[in-house]
Short mmCIF file of C-alpha atoms and ligand atoms in Angstrom, two decimals:
data_model
loop_
_atom_site.label_atom_id
_atom_site.label_comp_id
_atom_site.label_asym_id
_atom_site.label_seq_id
_atom_site.Cartn_x
_atom_site.Cartn_y
_atom_site.Cartn_z
CA MET A 1 64.57 91.68 46.52
CA GLU A 2 67.20 92.45 43.88
CA THR A 3 69.32 95.52 44.66
CA THR A 4 72.30 97.07 42.86
CA THR A 5 75.02 98.64 45.04
CA LYS A 6 78.32 100.26 44.11
CA ILE A 7 81.26 98.76 46.03
CA ILE A 8 84.87 99.93 45.69
CA CYS A 9 87.18 96.93 45.58
CA ILE A 10 90.24 97.42 47.84
CA THR A 11 91.98 94.18 46.89
CA CYS A 12 94.56 95.86 44.63
CA PRO A 13 95.71 99.44 43.91
CA LYS A 14 93.37 99.80 40.87
CA GLY A 15 90.42 100.34 43.26
CA CYS A 16 87.69 99.41 40.74
CA THR A 17 84.13 100.58 41.41
CA LEU A 18 81.97 97.50 41.00
CA ASP A 19 78.23 97.43 40.32
CA VAL A 20 76.99 94.59 42.50
CA THR A 21 73.52 93.20 42.00
CA HIS A 22 72.50 91.12 45.00
CA ASP A 23 69.51 89.65 46.76
CA GLY A 24 70.33 90.15 50.42
CA GLN A 25 73.72 88.54 50.91
CA THR A 26 73.49 86.48 47.70
CA VAL A 27 75.53 88.01 44.88
CA LEU A 28 73.76 87.73 41.50
CA ARG A 29 76.00 89.82 39.19
CA VAL A 30 79.19 91.88 39.47
CA LYS A 31 80.34 94.27 36.73
CA PRO A 32 83.14 94.87 35.83
CA GLY A 33 86.06 93.48 37.87
CA CYS A 34 88.17 90.36 38.01
CA LYS A 35 87.75 87.11 39.97
CA ARG A 36 89.58 88.56 43.01
CA GLY A 37 87.20 91.52 42.96
CA HIS A 38 84.17 89.22 42.79
CA ASP A 39 85.49 87.20 45.75
CA TYR A 40 86.02 90.47 47.67
CA VAL A 41 82.41 91.54 47.00
CA LYS A 42 81.06 88.21 48.31
CA ARG A 43 83.10 88.56 51.53
CA GLU A 44 82.18 92.25 51.85
CA LEU A 45 78.45 91.52 51.76
CA VAL A 46 78.57 88.63 54.27
CA ASP A 47 81.49 89.38 56.63
CA PRO A 48 83.36 92.63 55.92
CA ARG A 49 86.83 92.70 57.49
CA ARG A 50 89.79 95.07 57.60
CA MET A 51 93.37 95.01 58.80
CA VAL A 52 93.63 97.42 61.75
CA ALA A 53 96.80 99.33 62.67
CA THR A 54 97.04 101.69 65.62
CA THR A 55 99.25 102.43 68.65
CA VAL A 56 99.20 101.53 72.36
CA ARG A 57 101.00 103.20 75.26
CA VAL A 58 104.31 101.85 76.47
CA GLN A 59 106.28 102.79 79.59
CA GLY A 60 110.07 102.91 79.74
CA GLY A 61 110.64 102.61 75.99
CA ILE A 62 112.46 104.89 73.57
CA HIS A 63 109.03 106.14 72.39
CA PRO A 64 105.79 106.57 74.37
CA LEU A 65 103.63 104.76 71.76
CA LEU A 66 104.06 101.34 70.16
CA PRO A 67 102.62 100.60 66.68
CA VAL A 68 100.45 97.47 66.71
CA ALA A 69 98.32 95.68 64.11
CA THR A 70 95.85 92.84 63.82
CA ALA A 71 97.35 89.48 62.83
CA ALA A 72 94.49 88.99 60.33
CA PRO A 73 91.61 91.05 58.90
CA PHE A 74 89.28 92.03 61.76
CA PRO A 75 85.43 92.14 61.61
CA LYS A 76 84.63 95.68 60.45
CA PRO A 77 81.57 96.24 62.70
CA ARG A 78 83.72 95.61 65.81
CA ILE A 79 86.69 97.87 65.00
CA ILE A 80 85.48 100.74 67.24
CA GLU A 81 85.05 98.25 70.12
CA LEU A 82 88.61 97.02 69.48
CA MET A 83 89.97 100.57 69.58
CA HIS A 84 88.28 101.13 72.96
CA ALA A 85 89.87 97.92 74.32
CA LEU A 86 93.34 98.91 73.08
CA ARG A 87 93.01 102.36 74.61
CA TRP A 88 93.38 100.87 78.11
CA ILE A 89 96.48 98.81 77.38
CA GLU A 90 99.79 100.09 78.74
CA LEU A 91 102.88 97.95 78.16
CA GLN A 92 106.27 97.93 79.77
CA ALA A 93 109.36 98.04 77.52
CA PRO A 94 111.08 96.05 76.13
CA VAL A 95 108.66 94.75 73.52
CA ILE A 96 109.70 92.50 70.62
CA MET A 97 108.25 92.87 67.11
CA GLY A 98 105.51 90.25 66.60
CA GLN A 99 104.88 89.90 70.35
CA PRO A 100 101.15 89.42 71.10
CA ILE A 101 99.79 92.55 72.76
CA LEU A 102 96.22 91.28 73.06
CA ARG A 103 95.38 87.63 72.39
CA ASP A 104 91.99 86.58 70.98
CA ALA A 105 90.84 90.22 70.77
CA LEU A 106 87.14 90.48 71.70
CA GLY A 107 86.82 86.69 71.36
CA THR A 108 87.41 86.84 67.58
CA GLY A 109 90.43 84.52 67.67
CA ILE A 110 92.55 87.33 66.18
CA ASP A 111 95.65 88.50 68.06
CA ILE A 112 96.98 92.05 68.13
CA LEU A 113 100.74 92.06 67.52
CA ALA A 114 103.54 94.56 68.05
CA SER A 115 104.62 96.00 64.69
CA ARG A 116 108.16 96.88 65.83
CA ASP A 117 110.67 96.39 68.61
CA MET A 118 110.49 98.83 71.51
CA PRO A 119 113.77 98.74 73.44
CA VAL A 120 114.18 100.14 76.93
CA GLU A 121 115.30 103.74 76.99
CA VAL A 122 118.81 103.91 78.39
CA ARG A 123 119.46 107.22 80.09
CA SER A 124 122.81 108.82 80.61
CA PRO A 125 123.89 109.07 84.26
CA TYR A 126 123.90 112.85 83.65
CA TRP A 127 120.25 112.85 82.46
CA SER A 128 117.92 115.29 84.18
CA PRO A 129 114.13 115.67 83.80
CA GLU A 130 114.59 119.16 82.28
CA GLU A 131 116.21 117.56 79.20
CA SER A 132 113.13 115.56 78.21
S1 SF4 B 1 88.29 94.18 40.79
FE1 SF4 B 1 90.27 93.18 40.40
S2 SF4 B 1 91.47 94.74 39.31
FE2 SF4 B 1 89.74 95.81 40.28
S3 SF4 B 1 90.53 96.52 42.27
FE3 SF4 B 1 89.56 94.52 42.61
S4 SF4 B 1 91.25 93.04 42.45
FE4 SF4 B 1 91.95 94.97 41.52
#
């Protein structure tokens, strides 16, 4: 059955609202938009994906949280499941930018990578717990 849905294209900063006429997952017409927008709509109907960026806990680093991100766009319906999995990860500093934090996340073949270095916190010999 032919249906028309409005989809906002997130491929570029213009953020066009596209009128997509489709029959199930088969795209029949897209108005307006460019070729990249039309390709986005086709992917969005069949296998929507997003880049995911979040943080995981790290012990002994200069900060308690390490920014991490997916190495590739991640299946949108499984993002909440991914966030639950990352919640239980606790790393030990040092961590190098680009280091895999979780390989083959949820069996998708997509790794989760560190987005920055996390060096070990070096404390002064005069450091006391009251200072932190
Ligand atoms: S349809 Fe084309 S111009 Fe519009 S947001 Fe998508 S990529 Fe950008």
